[in-house]
Amino acid sequence: MKVLIIVSLFLMVLPSAHAEISLDVRQAVEKIMSVYYSSSYDKLRGCTLYDDGSETYCLAPKHYEFKNIEGVDTLYVLVSGDTVEDGARVTPGLGGLFMLYKLGNSWVVSASSPYIKNGGAGRSQLIDFDLREVGDDKYGWVGSHCGSGAGGQTNCFWEMYAPVASGEIEQVAQLPSDYSYEFMSAPGYTKIEGSVHIESYQPMTAGFYPLTMTHDSESGEYDENYELIPNSVKKSEERYTVSFDQNTHTFIAPKDF
């Protein structure tokens, strides 16, 4: 009867697109939530409550995907959640990433990163990350982490999380992406539209495909009436290919990129 109750709870939590998963997978996801977070399930919110000592988070498994890696059934799970109370602008959300393999009739965690904090106002941005092939038979989660600062400044980073060392899922890339800034002291603006492409047809380094970073930049100045001065507008494009660094376990952007 206890198992039936657990399964019914996770029917409400797991994405409807994956409603037909097997009982063993549901039990594996339930175990992840209870072992790494807590067994405190909030029926009203439909999530597991986790207190990290400073904030209480409402966490739930949001995405999961099956892969077959060299003949081994592999399950990738993404957990994400927000603070129960409205957070301050700098308060991050919380999420976790898990990689499991099939052993007999059970799923065993082979790598994890349970406590990833990002986002702001208590809301996690990890929920929007996607599982991508980042090397031959190697998968990682990629997405953007954006924030804002004083004076109208905003910036985003393209991030990748992937298993590197045994038992760990690491942040292997945090590359500058979109950026905008409205200057206050000298009226003007700068904006950058950035993108990162995984070069899946290029030679790998330590099992990772190289990445190509692109920045399309634009800047301009305003007159005393805060009207754009047409001939002040400057545009440029930068492109750079970066490989995985085996010493630091990261993709490192070139300086001043």
XYZ file of N, CA, C and O in Angstrom, residues 70-228:
636
model
N 26.469 2.659 -24.885
C 27.292 1.457 -25.053
C 26.575 0.224 -24.519
O 27.160 -0.600 -23.814
N 25.287 0.113 -24.842
C 24.501 -1.048 -24.461
C 23.892 -0.992 -23.077
O 23.206 -1.932 -22.664
N 24.125 0.098 -22.341
C 23.593 0.242 -20.985
C 22.456 1.262 -20.987
O 22.638 2.398 -21.440
N 21.296 0.853 -20.487
C 20.177 1.786 -20.361
C 20.519 2.849 -19.331
O 20.895 2.536 -18.198
N 20.382 4.106 -19.735
C 20.769 5.229 -18.891
C 19.610 6.215 -18.784
O 18.929 6.495 -19.768
N 19.404 6.726 -17.585
C 18.311 7.651 -17.308
C 18.879 8.974 -16.804
O 19.684 8.993 -15.875
N 18.454 10.071 -17.429
C 18.876 11.408 -17.025
C 17.680 12.128 -16.415
O 16.609 12.202 -17.031
N 17.864 12.678 -15.223
C 16.767 13.322 -14.499
C 17.168 14.742 -14.125
O 18.276 14.976 -13.638
N 16.256 15.688 -14.357
C 16.458 17.080 -13.953
C 15.402 17.452 -12.929
O 14.202 17.286 -13.166
N 15.837 17.930 -11.778
C 14.955 18.396 -10.704
C 15.104 19.909 -10.596
O 16.219 20.435 -10.695
N 14.004 20.612 -10.419
C 14.089 22.057 -10.306
C 13.008 22.571 -9.367
O 11.953 21.944 -9.215
N 13.285 23.715 -8.715
C 12.289 24.274 -7.819
C 12.586 25.703 -7.416
O 13.698 26.214 -7.620
N 11.584 26.343 -6.849
C 11.675 27.732 -6.411
C 11.490 27.802 -4.897
O 11.060 26.838 -4.260
N 11.804 28.957 -4.326
C 11.578 29.139 -2.899
C 10.079 29.179 -2.611
O 9.274 29.613 -3.446
N 9.710 28.699 -1.441
C 8.298 28.700 -1.047
C 7.793 30.131 -0.886
O 6.704 30.489 -1.345
N 8.604 30.968 -0.246
C 8.279 32.385 -0.110
C 8.942 33.161 -1.237
O 9.966 32.745 -1.780
N 8.343 34.307 -1.601
C 8.954 35.147 -2.627
C 10.353 35.548 -2.190
O 10.552 36.052 -1.079
N 11.328 35.339 -3.093
C 12.703 35.639 -2.749
C 13.114 37.035 -3.171
O 12.485 37.650 -4.033
N 14.185 37.537 -2.562
C 14.766 38.806 -2.983
C 15.374 38.646 -4.369
O 15.530 37.534 -4.874
N 15.727 39.775 -4.981
C 16.239 39.735 -6.352
C 17.450 38.818 -6.482
O 17.622 38.144 -7.494
N 18.290 38.771 -5.454
C 19.520 37.982 -5.536
C 19.345 36.551 -5.031
O 20.297 35.769 -5.071
N 18.148 36.196 -4.559
C 17.927 34.847 -4.033
C 17.798 33.852 -5.194
O 16.922 33.997 -6.042
N 18.660 32.830 -5.256
C 18.589 31.882 -6.368
C 17.523 30.813 -6.145
O 17.064 30.595 -5.018
N 17.155 30.151 -7.222
C 16.361 28.939 -7.119
C 17.301 27.756 -6.942
O 18.520 27.912 -6.848
N 16.737 26.558 -6.885
C 17.544 25.362 -6.637
C 17.136 24.249 -7.588
O 15.954 24.104 -7.928
N 18.112 23.478 -8.017
C 17.820 22.336 -8.878
C 18.890 21.276 -8.744
O 19.902 21.468 -8.053
N 18.682 20.144 -9.403
C 19.648 19.058 -9.356
C 19.633 18.242 -10.634
O 18.611 18.181 -11.332
N 20.767 17.633 -10.957
C 20.912 16.798 -12.142
C 21.411 15.419 -11.723
O 22.298 15.311 -10.876
N 20.838 14.376 -12.355
C 21.167 13.003 -11.964
C 21.294 12.119 -13.199
O 20.543 12.263 -14.167
N 22.236 11.207 -13.128
C 22.454 10.215 -14.177
C 22.396 8.838 -13.518
O 23.102 8.579 -12.540
N 21.540 7.949 -14.037
C 21.364 6.625 -13.459
C 21.563 5.566 -14.544
O 21.318 5.813 -15.730
N 21.991 4.375 -14.135
C 22.096 3.267 -15.077
C 21.278 2.087 -14.555
O 21.049 1.945 -13.349
N 20.838 1.239 -15.492
C 19.990 0.106 -15.139
C 20.855 -1.074 -14.702
O 21.766 -1.500 -15.399
N 20.561 -1.579 -13.502
C 21.260 -2.740 -12.955
C 20.198 -3.752 -12.551
O 19.520 -3.575 -11.540
N 20.040 -4.790 -13.347
C 18.976 -5.742 -13.086
C 17.623 -5.075 -13.249
O 17.323 -4.532 -14.309
N 16.830 -5.079 -12.201
C 15.519 -4.427 -12.246
C 15.507 -3.071 -11.536
O 14.443 -2.501 -11.301
N 16.699 -2.574 -11.197
C 16.787 -1.330 -10.443
C 17.603 -0.291 -11.208
O 18.361 -0.607 -12.123
N 17.440 0.965 -10.782
C 18.221 2.069 -11.324
C 19.181 2.564 -10.244
O 18.781 2.791 -9.105
N 20.446 2.744 -10.622
C 21.488 3.150 -9.686
C 22.057 4.499 -10.127
O 22.377 4.692 -11.302
N 22.163 5.437 -9.185
C 22.749 6.744 -9.496
C 24.245 6.591 -9.745
O 24.971 6.099 -8.882
N 24.694 7.002 -10.916
C 26.125 6.918 -11.240
C 26.809 8.270 -11.164
O 28.027 8.342 -10.989
N 26.052 9.348 -11.305
C 26.622 10.693 -11.195
C 25.504 11.662 -10.827
O 24.344 11.463 -11.209
N 25.866 12.706 -10.080
C 24.837 13.658 -9.664
C 25.449 15.003 -9.311
O 26.636 15.114 -9.040
N 24.600 16.013 -9.333
C 24.895 17.340 -8.797
C 23.577 17.850 -8.231
O 22.803 18.510 -8.924
N 23.285 17.539 -6.971
C 21.929 17.743 -6.436
C 21.575 19.187 -6.082
O 20.391 19.512 -6.009
N 22.585 20.045 -5.854
C 22.288 21.348 -5.253
C 22.843 22.488 -6.104
O 23.779 23.186 -5.720
N 22.258 22.656 -7.270
C 22.677 23.714 -8.190
C 21.800 24.943 -7.956
O 20.580 24.884 -8.115
N 22.429 26.039 -7.580
C 21.677 27.271 -7.357
C 21.915 28.241 -8.519
O 23.059 28.529 -8.867
N 20.840 28.716 -9.114
C 20.947 29.754 -10.135
C 19.620 30.496 -10.223
O 18.652 30.175 -9.527
N 19.565 31.505 -11.067
C 18.354 32.307 -11.184
C 18.319 33.413 -10.146
O 19.306 33.700 -9.460
N 17.178 34.052 -10.018
C 16.997 35.141 -9.074
C 15.562 35.211 -8.610
O 14.681 34.522 -9.152
N 15.300 36.028 -7.600
C 13.967 36.177 -7.012
C 13.407 34.835 -6.561
O 12.193 34.614 -6.574
N 14.310 33.912 -6.179
C 13.895 32.611 -5.688
C 13.466 31.627 -6.751
O 12.958 30.548 -6.430
N 13.691 31.954 -8.026
C 13.228 31.095 -9.118
C 14.413 30.479 -9.860
O 15.328 31.179 -10.286
N 14.369 29.170 -10.025
C 15.446 28.462 -10.703
C 15.295 28.567 -12.217
O 14.189 28.488 -12.753
N 16.428 28.756 -12.907
C 16.429 28.750 -14.368
C 16.850 27.391 -14.918
O 16.850 27.178 -16.123
N 17.196 26.461 -14.029
C 17.625 25.142 -14.479
C 16.512 24.401 -15.203
O 16.781 23.536 -16.052
N 15.271 24.735 -14.915
C 14.132 24.057 -15.519
C 14.150 24.179 -17.042
O 13.602 23.336 -17.754
N 14.803 25.225 -17.570
C 14.824 25.446 -19.013
C 16.042 24.825 -19.695
O 16.236 25.019 -20.896
N 16.871 24.094 -18.946
C 18.028 23.447 -19.552
C 17.597 22.199 -20.329
O 16.631 21.529 -19.958
N 18.331 21.901 -21.402
C 18.034 20.750 -22.259
C 19.188 19.760 -22.235
O 20.358 20.150 -22.115
N 18.858 18.479 -22.392
C 19.879 17.444 -22.509
C 20.350 17.389 -23.957
O 19.545 17.236 -24.871
N 21.667 17.523 -24.146
C 22.238 17.536 -25.495
C 23.416 16.572 -25.568
O 24.090 16.306 -24.564
N 23.707 16.084 -26.770
C 24.890 15.257 -26.973
C 26.102 16.176 -27.044
O 26.199 17.021 -27.942
N 27.022 16.039 -26.111
C 28.180 16.932 -26.030
C 29.478 16.214 -26.399
O 30.556 16.814 -26.383
N 29.380 14.941 -26.714
C 30.497 14.126 -27.171
C 29.924 12.800 -27.639
O 28.730 12.535 -27.475
N 30.751 11.946 -28.232
C 30.266 10.630 -28.655
C 29.789 9.844 -27.439
O 30.570 9.582 -26.507
N 28.492 9.498 -27.410
C 27.900 8.770 -26.285
C 28.070 9.518 -24.964
O 28.118 8.908 -23.891
N 28.189 10.849 -25.005
C 28.265 11.672 -23.806
C 27.184 12.745 -23.889
O 27.063 13.451 -24.901
N 26.406 12.862 -22.822
C 25.308 13.831 -22.799
C 25.471 14.783 -21.619
O 25.964 14.410 -20.553
N 25.057 16.015 -21.845
C 25.106 17.027 -20.799
C 23.921 17.964 -20.920
O 23.223 17.995 -21.939
N 23.673 18.719 -19.868
C 22.578 19.686 -19.860
C 23.124 21.059 -20.214
O 24.130 21.514 -19.652
N 22.465 21.742 -21.151
C 22.903 23.078 -21.558
C 21.733 24.048 -21.450
O 20.564 23.688 -21.617
N 22.066 25.306 -21.152
C 21.049 26.342 -21.031
C 21.682 27.653 -20.651
O 22.917 27.774 -20.563
N 20.838 28.650 -20.420
C 21.323 29.989 -20.091
C 20.984 30.360 -18.657
O 19.925 29.999 -18.139
N 21.893 31.084 -18.042
C 21.687 31.633 -16.704
C 21.847 33.143 -16.833
O 22.921 33.630 -17.185
N 20.782 33.896 -16.588
C 20.788 35.342 -16.787
C 20.570 36.071 -15.468
O 19.900 35.564 -14.560
N 21.132 37.265 -15.386
C 20.959 38.101 -14.210
C 21.006 39.559 -14.595
O 21.296 39.917 -15.739
N 20.708 40.439 -13.653
C 20.708 41.872 -13.903
C 21.473 42.584 -12.810
O 21.624 42.081 -11.696
N 21.968 43.783 -13.158
C 22.716 44.582 -12.201
C 22.226 46.007 -12.186
O 21.174 46.337 -12.738
N 22.998 46.862 -11.577
C 22.610 48.260 -11.467
C 22.730 48.976 -12.806
O 23.497 48.581 -13.680
N 21.953 50.041 -12.976
C 22.065 50.877 -14.161
C 21.573 50.246 -15.438
O 22.010 50.619 -16.526
N 20.664 49.284 -15.338
C 20.110 48.678 -16.541
C 20.984 47.611 -17.160
O 20.798 47.238 -18.319
N 21.945 47.105 -16.423
C 22.842 46.081 -16.950
C 22.224 44.698 -16.813
O 21.711 44.330 -15.769
N 22.262 43.925 -17.872
C 21.827 42.531 -17.834
C 22.884 41.679 -18.542
O 23.546 42.132 -19.477
N 23.047 40.451 -18.081
C 23.994 39.563 -18.740
C 23.539 38.125 -18.599
O 22.857 37.759 -17.641
N 23.918 37.338 -19.584
C 23.574 35.914 -19.606
C 24.834 35.095 -19.869
O 25.745 35.549 -20.574
N 24.849 33.896 -19.310
C 25.931 32.958 -19.552
C 25.358 31.667 -20.120
O 24.317 31.188 -19.655
N 26.034 31.131 -21.114
C 25.692 29.812 -21.654
C 26.417 28.781 -20.810
O 27.640 28.849 -20.649
N 25.677 27.838 -20.241
C 26.263 26.892 -19.303
C 26.058 25.449 -19.740
O 25.072 25.124 -20.413
N 26.993 24.615 -19.337
C 26.894 23.176 -19.600
C 27.257 22.416 -18.337
O 28.246 22.735 -17.671
N 26.441 21.416 -18.000
C 26.723 20.495 -16.906
C 26.841 19.089 -17.496
O 25.968 18.659 -18.261
N 27.905 18.387 -17.131
C 28.118 17.050 -17.675
C 28.946 16.222 -16.703
O 29.710 16.769 -15.897
N 28.810 14.885 -16.747
C 29.651 14.030 -15.906
C 31.091 14.042 -16.390
O 31.351 13.870 -17.578
N 32.013 14.290 -15.474
C 33.442 14.291 -15.809
C 34.162 13.299 -14.905
O 34.604 12.249 -15.332
N 34.270 13.633 -13.629
C 34.861 12.714 -12.666
C 33.806 11.703 -12.228
O 32.606 11.944 -12.336
N 34.266 10.566 -11.750
C 33.355 9.507 -11.329
C 32.438 10.000 -10.219
O 32.889 10.520 -9.196
N 31.163 9.859 -10.426
C 30.187 10.205 -9.408
C 29.776 11.660 -9.372
O 28.913 12.035 -8.573
N 30.349 12.506 -10.230
C 30.052 13.924 -10.178
C 29.589 14.449 -11.540
O 30.103 14.045 -12.575
N 28.617 15.327 -11.483
C 28.221 16.110 -12.654
C 28.706 17.522 -12.394
O 28.325 18.140 -11.396
N 29.559 18.038 -13.271
C 30.206 19.322 -13.031
C 29.725 20.375 -14.021
O 29.287 20.058 -15.130
N 29.853 21.631 -13.602
C 29.638 22.728 -14.537
C 30.906 22.846 -15.371
O 31.927 23.337 -14.891
N 30.852 22.416 -16.607
C 32.041 22.381 -17.447
C 32.123 23.585 -18.389
O 33.133 23.760 -19.080
N 31.087 24.405 -18.427
C 31.132 25.618 -19.249
C 30.264 26.688 -18.623
O 29.148 26.420 -18.170
N 30.806 27.903 -18.591
C 30.045 29.099 -18.239
C 30.602 30.215 -19.117
O 31.498 30.958 -18.734
N 30.039 30.327 -20.320
C 30.580 31.208 -21.340
C 29.694 32.436 -21.507
O 28.463 32.323 -21.556
N 30.295 33.640 -21.592
C 29.498 34.864 -21.737
C 28.659 34.838 -23.005
O 29.128 34.473 -24.069
N 27.405 35.234 -22.865
C 26.474 35.199 -23.995
C 25.847 36.583 -24.173
O 26.553 37.555 -24.428
N 24.539 36.718 -24.001
C 23.869 38.001 -24.200
C 24.266 39.003 -23.121
O 24.473 38.644 -21.957
N 24.309 40.272 -23.525
C 24.695 41.338 -22.595
C 24.089 42.648 -23.071
O 24.012 42.912 -24.281
N 23.639 43.470 -22.151
C 23.176 44.813 -22.498
C 23.449 45.752 -21.338
O 23.412 45.350 -20.171
N 23.724 47.018 -21.693
C 24.035 48.002 -20.665
C 23.697 49.396 -21.176
O 24.168 49.814 -22.236
N 22.848 50.108 -20.429
C 22.527 51.497 -20.702
C 23.389 52.355 -19.771
O 23.214 52.327 -18.556
N 24.339 53.096 -20.349
C 25.240 53.903 -19.532
C 24.488 55.082 -18.916
O 23.664 55.719 -19.573
N 24.805 55.395 -17.668
C 24.156 56.486 -16.968
C 25.001 57.766 -17.009
O 24.491 58.853 -17.221
N 26.303 57.639 -16.808
C 27.160 58.820 -16.742
C 27.385 59.436 -18.124
O 27.341 60.648 -18.294
N 27.644 58.617 -19.127
C 27.812 59.080 -20.511
C 26.751 58.382 -21.342
O 26.878 57.197 -21.630
N 25.660 59.110 -21.692
C 24.509 58.452 -22.333
C 24.904 57.616 -23.538
O 25.498 58.104 -24.498
N 24.588 56.349 -23.473
C 24.881 55.444 -24.565
C 24.458 54.037 -24.194
O 23.891 53.799 -23.132
N 24.705 53.101 -25.073
C 24.292 51.730 -24.820
C 25.265 50.764 -25.466
O 26.004 51.099 -26.406
N 25.270 49.550 -24.936
C 25.987 48.432 -25.540
C 25.112 47.201 -25.422
O 24.542 46.949 -24.365
N 24.976 46.461 -26.484
C 24.238 45.204 -26.408
C 24.954 44.146 -27.236
O 25.554 44.435 -28.261
N 24.915 42.939 -26.721
C 25.575 41.799 -27.365
C 24.587 40.655 -27.445
O 23.923 40.321 -26.461
N 24.480 40.077 -28.615
C 23.706 38.852 -28.794
C 24.692 37.713 -29.005
O 25.427 37.698 -29.991
N 24.714 36.798 -28.050
C 25.680 35.717 -28.111
C 25.037 34.365 -28.369
O 23.854 34.160 -28.080
N 25.803 33.464 -28.917
C 25.329 32.096 -29.139
C 26.507 31.140 -29.016
O 27.666 31.529 -29.193
N 26.194 29.900 -28.680
C 27.212 28.861 -28.581
C 26.717 27.648 -29.368
O 25.573 27.208 -29.198
N 27.562 27.127 -30.222
C 27.201 25.968 -31.051
C 28.117 24.797 -30.719
O 29.338 24.962 -30.620
N 27.529 23.627 -30.514
C 28.308 22.407 -30.261
C 28.738 21.817 -31.593
O 27.897 21.445 -32.423
N 30.039 21.747 -31.821
C 30.587 21.279 -33.101
C 30.709 19.754 -33.086
O 31.779 19.188 -32.859
N 29.598 19.090 -33.354
C 29.540 17.631 -33.211
C 30.281 16.874 -34.311
O 30.412 15.645 -34.225
N 30.776 17.583 -35.344
C 31.516 16.902 -36.411
C 33.011 17.182 -36.336
O 33.760 16.787 -37.227
N 33.441 17.840 -35.274
C 34.859 18.152 -35.107
C 35.499 17.176 -34.115
O 34.819 16.573 -33.286
N 36.825 17.014 -34.162
C 37.517 16.101 -33.236
C 37.281 16.495 -31.781
O 37.218 17.681 -31.447
N 37.157 15.502 -30.920
C 36.875 15.739 -29.508
C 38.170 15.912 -28.705
O 39.240 15.488 -29.124
N 38.007 16.536 -27.549
C 39.064 16.621 -26.549
C 38.524 16.047 -25.255
O 37.523 16.543 -24.726
N 39.145 14.971 -24.763
C 38.713 14.300 -23.527
C 37.232 13.950 -23.576
O 36.530 14.018 -22.573
N 36.767 13.561 -24.759
C 35.393 13.103 -24.903
C 34.374 14.183 -25.190
O 33.183 13.878 -25.347
N 34.791 15.464 -25.284
C 33.869 16.572 -25.541
C 34.096 17.155 -26.938
O 35.239 17.360 -27.360
N 33.010 17.454 -27.631
C 33.095 18.206 -28.869
C 33.536 19.637 -28.560
O 33.239 20.171 -27.483
N 34.210 20.300 -29.502
C 34.529 21.720 -29.291
C 33.272 22.586 -29.417
O 32.243 22.136 -29.938
N 33.368 23.809 -28.927
C 32.267 24.760 -28.982
C 32.688 25.982 -29.796
O 33.838 26.421 -29.716
N 31.756 26.537 -30.544
C 31.995 27.796 -31.244
C 31.152 28.886 -30.603
O 29.928 28.780 -30.541
N 31.820 29.927 -30.109
C 31.158 31.070 -29.503
C 31.065 32.197 -30.528
O 32.024 32.483 -31.237
N 29.914 32.852 -30.575
C 29.719 33.989 -31.470
C 29.095 35.143 -30.695
O 28.140 34.936 -29.943
N 29.646 36.341 -30.868
C 29.106 37.547 -30.266
C 28.838 38.574 -31.368
O 29.755 38.962 -32.099
N 27.598 39.011 -31.504
C 27.245 40.130 -32.375
C 27.019 41.343 -31.483
O 26.072 41.382 -30.693
N 27.897 42.331 -31.602
C 27.880 43.479 -30.698
C 27.391 44.734 -31.403
O 27.607 44.925 -32.604
N 26.750 45.600 -30.639
C 26.301 46.894 -31.138
C 26.386 47.908 -30.008
O 26.011 47.615 -28.870
N 26.883 49.103 -30.312
C 26.945 50.174 -29.323
C 26.616 51.495 -29.986
O 26.725 51.637 -31.219
N 26.176 52.449 -29.189
C 25.824 53.755 -29.723
C 25.743 54.793 -28.621
O 25.820 54.468 -27.433
N 25.599 56.049 -29.029
C 25.520 57.150 -28.081
C 24.240 57.944 -28.293
O 23.690 57.985 -29.399
N 23.785 58.602 -27.218
C 22.608 59.459 -27.272
C 23.028 60.925 -27.135
O 24.025 61.240 -26.477
N 22.227 61.821 -27.740
C 22.483 63.250 -27.557
C 21.847 63.722 -26.257
O 21.348 62.917 -25.465
N 21.867 65.035 -26.027
C 21.357 65.585 -24.770
C 19.862 65.354 -24.589
O 19.337 65.437 -23.470
N 19.167 65.064 -25.684
C 17.733 64.751 -25.611
C 17.483 63.245 -25.565
O 16.354 62.801 -25.731
N 18.562 62.493 -25.374
C 18.508 61.033 -25.336
C 17.969 60.440 -26.639
O 17.286 59.426 -26.652
N 18.285 61.117 -27.748
C 18.016 60.598 -29.081
C 19.289 59.944 -29.593
O 20.392 60.475 -29.403
N 19.134 58.826 -30.257
C 20.299 58.103 -30.761
C 21.008 58.909 -31.843
O 20.375 59.416 -32.776
